[in-house]
Amino acid sequence: MPRSTRKVVVSLDTYLSILAVVSSFCAIGITFYQAYLQRTQQYASVMPIMDSYLNDSGGDKAWQVAMIFVNNGVGPAIVKETQITYKKQRYSDLRRIAGIIVDEKLAKGEVKPADVEGYTVTKADLWPERVIAPGQTIELCNIDHKYVGRWVDEAIGRGDIRVQIWYESIYGERWRFDTVPERIELRNIKIEE
């Protein structure tokens, strides 16, 4: 006996129903992709970018050095932690480090106490939860002295003095800024959680 074969007939309504289901899935996919792009744009529109500058000037009679931090991004930077080190030893601020450099020079006999009298160090703090607005600059320290300013400038140039700042955007994205790397793209590293 011959096998009976059943013929499947697909109507136009079936084709339209399948097309409607495929179109619905495509629309859902496009909606999710647009939401992803919108979220990425929102994150980028408030991204802070920290940078530092060393403003130094001087001659035989005077020397001034200032370490300046600026938020070059388009959103505020919320400072979470700051770490200042000198020769890998952690200190509370650059004023203390300047004092240690002076003590080292005096101990080695490179200068006399009269040579380092009257140096001034003005400072600002980057305390936790401090908000640095876009374009805002903060002078972390300013040293005005013939010898001390030069010594601190040289220590920063050698990488002996290192400032690290952990900060985040208003969306909670976290970065670490580090003064030591020479290349600017290595100074701001995003911290993945």
XYZ file of N, CA, C and O in Angstrom:
772
model
N 0.795 -1.151 0.000
C 0.000 0.000 0.000
C 0.867 1.255 0.000
O 1.806 1.331 0.757
N 0.419 2.113 -0.823
C 1.207 3.335 -0.869
C 0.942 4.204 0.368
O -0.136 4.226 0.918
N 2.013 4.866 0.752
C 1.912 5.777 1.905
C 1.135 6.998 1.526
O 1.299 7.551 0.444
N 0.356 7.445 2.432
C -0.388 8.661 2.123
C 0.456 9.853 2.563
O 1.043 9.862 3.628
N 0.508 10.755 1.747
C 1.255 11.965 2.072
C 0.270 13.086 2.308
O -0.708 13.254 1.575
N 0.562 13.759 3.308
C -0.326 14.857 3.658
C 0.299 16.140 3.143
O 1.475 16.423 3.384
N -0.428 16.915 2.529
C 0.058 18.157 1.966
C -0.242 19.293 2.937
O -1.385 19.463 3.349
N 0.803 20.002 3.313
C 0.643 21.124 4.231
C 0.386 22.372 3.401
O 1.154 22.721 2.512
N -0.648 23.018 3.718
C -1.003 24.232 3.009
C -0.818 25.410 3.972
O -1.372 25.420 5.065
N -0.008 26.344 3.554
C 0.237 27.537 4.358
C -0.504 28.682 3.703
O -0.293 29.004 2.535
N -1.315 29.285 4.508
C -2.120 30.375 3.964
C -1.408 31.706 4.137
O -0.393 31.819 4.825
N -1.942 32.678 3.508
C -1.400 34.042 3.607
C -1.462 34.532 5.051
O -0.549 35.213 5.515
N -2.493 34.178 5.778
C -2.609 34.580 7.187
C -1.459 34.012 8.021
O -0.949 34.677 8.920
N -1.051 32.799 7.732
C 0.069 32.182 8.459
C 1.360 32.939 8.181
O 2.142 33.214 9.084
N 1.607 33.266 6.920
C 2.796 34.040 6.569
C 2.791 35.399 7.256
O 3.811 35.847 7.802
N 1.682 36.042 7.277
C 1.585 37.358 7.924
C 1.788 37.240 9.443
O 2.402 38.110 10.062
N 1.292 36.176 10.030
C 1.481 35.969 11.477
C 2.953 35.756 11.814
O 3.476 36.318 12.784
N 3.635 34.948 11.023
C 5.074 34.708 11.241
C 5.851 36.006 11.051
O 6.736 36.340 11.833
N 5.530 36.754 10.026
C 6.184 38.042 9.773
C 5.949 39.016 10.928
O 6.860 39.750 11.335
N 4.755 39.019 11.501
C 4.450 39.904 12.632
C 5.272 39.524 13.860
O 5.778 40.395 14.582
N 5.460 38.228 14.117
C 6.269 37.776 15.264
C 7.727 38.170 15.068
O 8.380 38.692 15.983
N 8.275 37.955 13.871
C 9.669 38.329 13.587
C 9.838 39.838 13.729
O 10.819 40.320 14.316
N 8.893 40.593 13.198
C 8.970 42.059 13.308
C 8.920 42.506 14.764
O 9.636 43.446 15.158
N 8.135 41.855 15.582
C 8.046 42.203 17.007
C 9.381 41.969 17.709
O 9.835 42.806 18.488
N 10.013 40.814 17.408
C 11.314 40.534 18.019
C 12.365 41.545 17.569
O 13.198 41.992 18.357
N 12.338 41.930 16.312
C 13.270 42.950 15.808
C 13.032 44.287 16.500
O 13.981 44.987 16.877
N 11.779 44.654 16.681
C 11.451 45.925 17.349
C 11.935 45.909 18.797
O 12.465 46.917 19.294
N 11.766 44.781 19.477
C 12.252 44.668 20.865
C 13.773 44.795 20.900
O 14.334 45.494 21.746
N 14.456 44.139 19.961
C 15.924 44.227 19.895
C 16.398 45.643 19.649
O 17.341 46.122 20.277
N 15.744 46.336 18.743
C 16.121 47.723 18.442
C 15.863 48.613 19.651
O 16.665 49.497 19.962
N 14.802 48.385 20.368
C 14.490 49.165 21.569
C 15.579 48.977 22.626
O 16.045 49.945 23.230
N 16.003 47.734 22.841
C 17.072 47.477 23.808
C 18.382 48.132 23.369
O 19.106 48.700 24.183
N 18.681 48.069 22.079
C 19.909 48.682 21.572
C 19.859 50.199 21.733
O 20.844 50.827 22.119
N 18.724 50.812 21.465
C 18.589 52.258 21.658
C 18.739 52.635 23.124
O 19.347 53.658 23.454
N 18.195 51.830 24.013
C 18.350 52.096 25.453
C 19.813 52.004 25.855
O 20.304 52.823 26.640
N 20.523 51.030 25.300
C 21.963 50.890 25.573
C 22.728 52.123 25.083
O 23.574 52.671 25.797
N 22.444 52.575 23.867
C 23.114 53.765 23.329
C 22.797 55.006 24.151
O 23.670 55.838 24.409
N 21.549 55.125 24.576
C 21.144 56.275 25.381
C 21.861 56.266 26.728
O 22.332 57.306 27.197
N 21.963 55.110 27.334
C 22.671 54.997 28.612
C 24.153 55.333 28.447
O 24.728 56.053 29.258
N 24.765 54.839 27.378
C 26.172 55.142 27.110
C 26.370 56.637 26.915
O 27.330 57.218 27.426
N 25.457 57.276 26.215
C 25.546 58.720 26.000
C 25.394 59.479 27.317
O 26.102 60.453 27.566
N 24.476 59.045 28.174
C 24.299 59.708 29.463
C 25.553 59.577 30.316
O 25.965 60.533 30.959
N 26.163 58.407 30.336
C 27.384 58.216 31.117
C 28.506 59.099 30.580
O 29.255 59.686 31.341
N 28.631 59.171 29.254
C 29.684 59.989 28.650
C 29.439 61.474 28.872
O 30.388 62.258 28.940
N 28.181 61.876 29.008
C 27.877 63.301 29.154
C 28.203 63.833 30.547
O 28.164 65.035 30.768
N 28.526 62.960 31.491
C 28.891 63.408 32.837
C 30.243 62.834 33.270
O 30.547 62.764 34.449
N 31.067 62.440 32.318
C 32.337 61.798 32.644
C 33.383 62.821 33.091
O 33.706 63.751 32.355
N 33.924 62.674 34.302
C 35.007 63.551 34.737
C 36.352 63.005 34.256
O 36.522 61.797 34.103
N 37.277 63.896 33.980
C 38.627 63.500 33.588
C 39.600 64.361 34.389
O 39.705 65.562 34.160
N 40.298 63.755 35.336
C 41.254 64.499 36.154
C 42.587 64.618 35.420
O 42.995 63.723 34.686
N 43.261 65.725 35.645
C 44.591 65.942 35.087
C 45.377 66.807 36.062
O 44.799 67.479 36.920
N 46.686 66.768 35.945
C 47.518 67.588 36.826
C 48.542 68.344 35.995
O 48.941 67.897 34.922
N 48.920 69.474 36.523
C 49.927 70.312 35.888
C 50.927 70.729 36.953
O 50.579 70.919 38.113
N 52.137 70.887 36.531
C 53.179 71.376 37.411
C 53.600 72.726 36.879
O 54.109 72.849 35.770
N 53.322 73.763 37.652
C 53.658 75.119 37.259
C 54.911 75.505 38.026
O 54.869 75.736 39.225
N 56.032 75.515 37.333
C 57.282 75.859 38.014
C 57.960 77.018 37.298
O 57.905 77.165 36.098
N 58.573 77.855 38.101
C 59.323 78.991 37.570
C 60.407 79.337 38.570
O 60.252 79.125 39.757
N 61.454 79.838 38.076
C 62.506 80.205 39.015
C 63.789 80.604 38.335
O 63.947 80.511 37.132
N 64.669 81.013 39.186
C 65.986 81.424 38.750
C 66.947 81.255 39.908
O 66.740 80.439 40.799
N 68.016 82.057 39.913
C 69.026 81.949 40.973
C 68.530 82.481 42.310
O 68.970 82.037 43.351
N 67.614 83.453 42.273
C 67.197 84.078 43.526
C 65.884 83.530 44.078
O 65.617 83.652 45.256
N 65.055 82.968 43.231
C 63.758 82.475 43.707
C 63.349 81.264 42.876
O 63.781 81.106 41.744
N 62.505 80.454 43.477
C 61.949 79.305 42.760
C 60.565 79.050 43.319
O 60.374 79.024 44.522
N 59.614 78.857 42.437
C 58.247 78.585 42.865
C 57.731 77.398 42.083
O 57.922 77.296 40.876
N 57.083 76.490 42.793
C 56.487 75.333 42.151
C 55.067 75.162 42.706
O 54.841 75.339 43.900
N 54.136 74.875 41.819
C 52.751 74.645 42.223
C 52.249 73.388 41.521
O 52.446 73.225 40.320
N 51.630 72.496 42.285
C 51.011 71.305 41.711
C 49.522 71.580 41.634
O 48.863 71.794 42.645
N 48.997 71.574 40.394
C 47.617 71.965 40.141
C 46.850 70.776 39.564
O 47.348 70.089 38.674
N 45.647 70.550 40.079
C 44.769 69.518 39.558
C 43.551 70.191 38.945
O 43.056 71.186 39.466
N 43.081 69.634 37.825
C 41.934 70.203 37.126
C 41.046 69.065 36.624
O 41.539 67.995 36.267
N 39.754 69.316 36.633
C 38.797 68.378 36.066
C 38.530 68.821 34.633
O 37.812 69.776 34.395
N 39.125 68.117 33.671
C 38.964 68.449 32.253
C 37.769 67.743 31.621
O 37.589 67.831 30.409
N 36.978 67.054 32.407
C 35.814 66.344 31.878
C 34.603 67.242 31.768
O 34.666 68.457 31.982
N 33.469 66.614 31.453
C 32.224 67.363 31.305
C 31.282 67.165 32.486
O 30.214 67.768 32.529
N 31.667 66.332 33.433
C 30.849 66.096 34.618
C 31.680 66.255 35.870
O 32.910 66.278 35.822
N 31.032 66.370 37.022
C 31.775 66.547 38.273
C 32.521 65.280 38.684
O 32.080 64.170 38.411
N 33.663 65.479 39.328
C 34.456 64.373 39.883
C 34.250 64.381 41.395
O 34.478 65.395 42.049
N 33.830 63.252 41.933
C 33.620 63.122 43.373
C 34.805 62.357 43.933
O 34.972 61.169 43.650
N 35.634 63.035 44.707
C 36.844 62.428 45.249
C 36.454 61.405 46.307
O 35.661 61.686 47.205
N 37.014 60.208 46.202
C 36.754 59.149 47.172
C 37.951 58.918 48.091
O 37.787 58.640 49.267
N 39.152 59.029 47.539
C 40.355 58.809 48.348
C 41.525 59.487 47.658
O 41.584 59.561 46.435
N 42.450 59.985 48.452
C 43.681 60.578 47.937
C 44.858 59.959 48.669
O 44.803 59.773 49.886
N 45.888 59.650 47.915
C 47.093 59.087 48.521
C 48.300 59.834 47.972
O 48.500 59.905 46.764
N 49.099 60.400 48.889
C 50.305 61.131 48.506
C 51.493 60.379 49.095
O 51.538 60.135 50.305
N 52.440 60.001 48.223
C 53.599 59.241 48.696
C 54.887 59.929 48.283
O 54.959 60.623 47.269
N 55.899 59.717 49.093
C 57.260 60.154 48.793
C 58.164 58.952 49.028
O 58.213 58.419 50.141
N 58.813 58.522 47.968
C 59.668 57.322 48.000
C 58.888 56.133 48.563
O 59.355 55.428 49.451
N 57.656 55.988 48.071
C 56.734 54.894 48.408
C 56.261 54.894 49.863
O 55.631 53.955 50.309
N 56.538 55.946 50.604
C 56.050 56.112 51.972
C 54.886 57.094 51.933
O 54.985 58.160 51.331
N 53.783 56.756 52.571
C 52.571 57.578 52.515
C 52.635 58.723 53.525
O 53.016 58.517 54.677
N 52.196 59.920 53.066
C 52.153 61.108 53.913
C 50.805 61.798 53.751
O 50.099 61.601 52.767
N 50.494 62.650 54.711
C 49.185 63.306 54.707
C 49.087 64.435 53.689
O 48.014 64.691 53.152
N 50.202 65.139 53.432
C 50.154 66.242 52.469
C 51.557 66.568 51.974
O 52.552 66.053 52.475
N 51.624 67.466 50.996
C 52.909 67.840 50.396
C 53.729 68.750 51.308
O 54.942 68.847 51.147
N 53.087 69.406 52.246
C 53.833 70.225 53.208
C 54.767 69.347 54.032
O 55.925 69.684 54.265
N 54.257 68.213 54.456
C 55.070 67.266 55.241
C 56.221 66.706 54.399
O 57.329 66.560 54.875
N 55.946 66.410 53.129
C 56.994 65.886 52.239
C 58.079 66.932 52.018
O 59.267 66.610 52.019
N 57.711 68.196 51.847
C 58.705 69.264 51.690
C 59.606 69.334 52.923
O 60.823 69.494 52.811
N 59.000 69.191 54.106
C 59.797 69.185 55.335
C 60.765 68.018 55.388
O 61.911 68.163 55.835
N 60.354 66.858 54.916
C 61.237 65.687 54.904
C 62.382 65.885 53.918
O 63.524 65.531 54.205
N 62.089 66.456 52.757
C 63.147 66.727 51.777
C 64.164 67.698 52.353
O 65.377 67.516 52.199
N 63.691 68.736 53.052
C 64.604 69.700 53.689
C 65.456 68.985 54.740
O 66.684 69.180 54.794
N 64.816 68.139 55.561
C 65.577 67.398 56.580
C 66.626 66.494 55.954
O 67.741 66.367 56.488
N 66.314 65.853 54.827
C 67.294 64.998 54.138
C 68.486 65.817 53.658
O 69.640 65.390 53.807
N 68.217 66.968 53.083
C 69.298 67.824 52.576
C 70.169 68.342 53.721
O 71.389 68.413 53.595
N 69.530 68.691 54.850
C 70.299 69.153 56.011
C 71.143 68.013 56.589
O 72.300 68.224 56.967
N 70.578 66.808 56.661
C 71.302 65.665 57.214
C 72.504 65.295 56.356
O 73.536 64.870 56.883
N 72.396 65.475 55.056
C 73.505 65.170 54.154
C 74.529 66.294 54.118
O 75.597 66.150 53.526
N 74.209 67.429 54.718
C 75.111 68.575 54.727
C 75.149 69.324 53.407
O 76.101 70.058 53.143
N 74.147 69.163 52.583
C 74.108 69.844 51.287
C 73.750 71.322 51.414
O 74.079 72.115 50.531
N 73.062 71.680 52.495
C 72.705 73.078 52.744
C 72.853 73.374 54.225
O 72.900 72.466 55.058
N 72.911 74.658 54.535
C 72.947 75.084 55.931
C 71.533 75.431 56.388
O 70.700 75.800 55.564
N 71.259 75.345 57.679
C 69.916 75.700 58.156
C 69.469 77.104 57.743
O 68.294 77.331 57.475
N 70.424 78.041 57.670
C 70.065 79.408 57.278
C 69.580 79.474 55.833
O 68.809 80.367 55.472
N 70.003 78.518 54.998
C 69.604 78.515 53.586
C 68.149 78.124 53.372
O 67.574 78.439 52.329
N 67.583 77.404 54.326
C 66.222 76.916 54.137
C 65.226 77.551 55.099
O 64.095 77.083 55.228
N 65.611 78.618 55.741
C 64.681 79.318 56.623
C 63.676 80.102 55.798
O 63.996 80.642 54.752
N 62.462 80.150 56.297
C 61.442 81.015 55.712
C 60.769 80.495 54.461
O 60.134 81.274 53.766
N 60.865 79.200 54.172
C 60.134 78.721 53.001
C 58.667 78.534 53.375
O 58.332 78.256 54.507
N 57.817 78.755 52.414
C 56.379 78.644 52.671
C 55.776 77.593 51.751
O 56.166 77.473 50.586
N 54.835 76.855 52.291
C 54.084 75.860 51.523
C 52.606 76.108 51.803
O 52.161 75.977 52.937
N 51.883 76.521 50.786
C 50.436 76.617 50.942
C 49.838 75.359 50.330
O 50.381 74.814 49.378
N 48.732 74.908 50.893
C 48.181 73.641 50.419
C 46.661 73.666 50.445
O 46.054 74.460 51.135
N 46.101 72.748 49.661
C 44.672 72.485 49.664
C 44.493 70.981 49.807
O 45.367 70.212 49.438
N 43.385 70.577 50.343
C 43.136 69.158 50.551
C 42.125 68.637 49.536
O 41.226 69.351 49.112
N 42.278 67.370 49.205
C 41.293 66.666 48.384
C 40.646 65.623 49.276
O 40.921 64.445 49.190
N 39.808 66.098 50.182
C 39.187 65.214 51.154
C 38.110 64.361 50.485
O 37.579 64.710 49.436
N 37.775 63.217 51.093
C 36.729 62.359 50.531
C 35.396 63.091 50.417
O 35.050 63.907 51.262
N 34.692 62.786 49.347
C 33.386 63.362 48.994
C 33.484 64.808 48.505
O 32.458 65.449 48.311
N 34.698 65.326 48.311
C 34.827 66.659 47.721
C 34.443 66.562 46.248
O 34.861 65.658 45.543
N 33.647 67.511 45.779
C 33.195 67.521 44.398
C 34.010 68.566 43.640
O 34.069 69.730 44.038
N 34.630 68.122 42.550
C 35.399 69.018 41.694
C 34.597 69.207 40.413
O 34.398 68.273 39.640
N 34.116 70.404 40.217
C 33.253 70.711 39.072
C 34.056 70.682 37.771
O 35.281 70.834 37.787
N 33.383 70.497 36.637
C 34.088 70.541 35.350
C 34.793 71.880 35.173
O 34.216 72.932 35.405
N 36.057 71.816 34.803
C 36.854 73.026 34.594
C 37.455 73.614 35.859
O 38.257 74.538 35.791
N 37.090 73.094 37.013
C 37.595 73.626 38.268
C 39.043 73.189 38.493
O 39.407 72.045 38.250
N 39.875 74.119 38.957
C 41.269 73.803 39.270
C 41.470 73.907 40.774
O 40.874 74.749 41.447
N 42.320 73.025 41.266
C 42.679 73.017 42.684
C 44.196 72.996 42.765
O 44.849 72.126 42.185
N 44.737 73.954 43.476
C 46.179 74.002 43.684
C 46.487 73.181 44.927
O 46.177 73.593 46.034
N 47.034 71.982 44.717
C 47.295 71.076 45.836
C 48.403 71.624 46.735
O 48.335 71.479 47.950
N 49.401 72.241 46.140
C 50.438 72.888 46.946
C 51.110 73.974 46.129
O 51.094 73.952 44.901
N 51.704 74.922 46.841
C 52.472 75.989 46.225
C 53.663 76.246 47.144
O 53.485 76.573 48.315
N 54.855 76.057 46.607
C 56.080 76.228 47.398
C 56.875 77.358 46.778
O 57.166 77.344 45.581
N 57.231 78.323 47.615
C 57.962 79.495 47.145
C 59.261 79.614 47.941
O 59.268 80.135 49.050
N 60.341 79.059 47.382
C 61.652 79.134 48.029
C 62.722 78.770 47.015
O 62.520 77.895 46.168
N 63.858 79.413 47.134
C 64.961 79.220 46.195
C 65.367 77.758 46.076
O 65.545 77.235 44.982
N 65.503 77.061 47.204
C 65.974 75.677 47.168
C 64.836 74.675 47.276
O 64.773 73.707 46.520
N 63.951 74.877 48.217
C 62.913 73.888 48.514
C 62.002 73.679 47.308
O 61.655 72.535 46.968
N 61.616 74.759 46.647
C 60.781 74.624 45.456
C 61.451 73.788 44.383
O 60.836 72.928 43.757
N 62.732 73.996 44.192
C 63.482 73.234 43.194
C 63.586 71.763 43.585
O 63.420 70.876 42.757
N 63.839 71.496 44.864
C 63.976 70.100 45.311
C 62.663 69.334 45.142
O 62.662 68.187 44.709
N 61.571 69.970 45.494
C 60.264 69.320 45.334
C 59.963 69.116 43.847
O 59.476 68.045 43.442
N 60.270 70.111 43.018
C 60.082 69.994 41.572
C 60.890 68.812 41.021
O 60.381 68.015 40.222
N 62.131 68.672 41.446
C 62.982 67.565 40.989
C 62.435 66.217 41.468
O 62.455 65.233 40.726
N 61.933 66.163 42.711
C 61.376 64.911 43.248
C 60.119 64.502 42.479
O 59.909 63.315 42.208
N 59.294 65.470 42.093
C 58.107 65.173 41.293
C 58.535 64.667 39.918
O 57.982 63.686 39.397
N 59.540 65.313 39.329
C 60.042 64.907 38.016
C 60.623 63.497 38.008
O 60.479 62.770 37.021
N 61.270 63.107 39.077
C 61.831 61.754 39.185
C 60.769 60.700 39.484
O 61.021 59.517 39.370
N 59.604 61.137 39.920
C 58.560 60.191 40.302
C 58.638 59.792 41.759
O 57.915 58.893 42.198
N 59.498 60.453 42.544
C 59.580 60.163 43.984
C 58.309 60.606 44.704
O 57.889 59.981 45.665
N 57.732 61.714 44.235
C 56.463 62.189 44.794
C 55.361 61.733 43.843
O 55.398 62.014 42.641
N 54.400 61.034 44.405
C 53.313 60.459 43.597
C 51.987 60.797 44.263
O 51.831 60.593 45.469
N 51.051 61.293 43.478
C 49.718 61.607 43.976
C 48.733 60.713 43.220
O 48.721 60.691 41.989
N 47.918 59.984 43.973
C 46.873 59.155 43.387
C 45.532 59.619 43.947
O 45.414 59.855 45.146
N 44.563 59.730 43.053
C 43.216 60.169 43.444
C 42.217 59.150 42.899
O 42.204 58.873 41.698
N 41.400 58.603 43.778
C 40.299 57.740 43.367
C 39.048 58.615 43.354
O 38.731 59.253 44.357
N 38.359 58.636 42.232
C 37.182 59.495 42.112
C 36.122 58.778 41.288
O 36.396 57.770 40.637
N 34.906 59.310 41.339
C 33.823 58.709 40.564
C 32.914 59.784 39.991
O 32.934 60.936 40.422
N 32.102 59.361 39.010
C 31.121 60.250 38.389
C 29.826 60.187 39.195
O 29.706 59.415 40.148
N 28.851 60.974 38.780
C 27.569 60.964 39.501
C 26.825 59.652 39.311
O 25.911 59.341 40.064
N 27.207 58.856 38.310
C 26.592 57.545 38.097
C 27.340 56.430 38.823
O 26.997 55.272 38.679
N 28.386 56.776 39.557
C 29.107 55.771 40.334
C 30.239 55.082 39.591
O 30.855 54.174 40.135
N 30.539 55.487 38.355
C 31.699 54.927 37.661
C 32.954 55.417 38.371
O 33.066 56.584 38.713
N 33.911 54.511 38.565
C 35.102 54.847 39.351
C 36.358 54.886 38.482
O 36.523 54.061 37.595
N 37.254 55.834 38.797
C 38.546 55.968 38.131
C 39.630 56.189 39.172
O 39.365 56.613 40.291
N 40.861 55.923 38.754
C 42.029 56.253 39.570
C 42.943 57.131 38.725
O 43.299 56.779 37.612
N 43.281 58.300 39.269
C 44.228 59.196 38.617
C 45.576 59.026 39.291
O 45.667 58.944 40.516
N 46.633 58.971 38.492
C 47.985 58.766 39.010
C 48.924 59.744 38.310
O 48.927 59.827 37.081
N 49.717 60.484 39.073
C 50.610 61.480 38.474
C 51.860 60.877 37.855
O 52.542 61.543 37.090
N 52.179 59.629 38.160
C 53.461 59.070 37.736
C 53.553 58.747 36.244
O 54.546 59.065 35.612
N 52.581 58.096 35.611
C 52.776 57.747 34.187
C 52.989 58.976 33.321
O 52.344 60.001 33.496
N 53.904 58.856 32.374
C 54.196 59.964 31.468
C 53.064 60.165 30.452
O 52.744 61.284 30.106
N 52.483 59.075 29.976
C 51.436 59.177 28.964
C 50.106 59.488 29.632
O 49.694 58.810 30.562
N 49.422 60.507 29.111
C 48.182 60.993 29.715
C 47.101 59.924 29.729
O 46.311 59.841 30.665
N 47.054 59.050 28.714
C 46.008 58.034 28.679
C 46.180 56.974 29.756
O 45.251 56.240 30.062
N 47.352 56.895 30.362
C 47.581 55.945 31.448
C 47.346 56.565 32.822
O 47.409 55.877 33.832
N 47.094 57.855 32.867
C 46.903 58.524 34.154
C 45.514 58.296 34.734
O 45.355 58.262 35.936
N 44.509 58.201 33.893
C 43.132 57.950 34.337
C 42.753 56.541 33.930
O 42.561 56.266 32.751
N 42.650 55.664 34.900
C 42.306 54.266 34.650
C 40.931 54.008 35.256
O 40.697 54.273 36.434
N 40.021 53.464 34.443
C 38.694 53.128 34.950
C 38.796 51.856 35.780
O 39.433 50.889 35.388
N 38.173 51.878 36.939
C 38.194 50.733 37.847
C 36.910 49.948 37.633
O 35.819 50.464 37.856
N 37.068 48.729 37.179
C 35.905 47.859 36.976
C 35.558 47.199 38.298
O 36.428 46.738 39.015
N 34.307 47.131 38.604
C 33.889 46.561 39.890
C 33.472 45.138 39.765
O 33.206 44.553 38.841
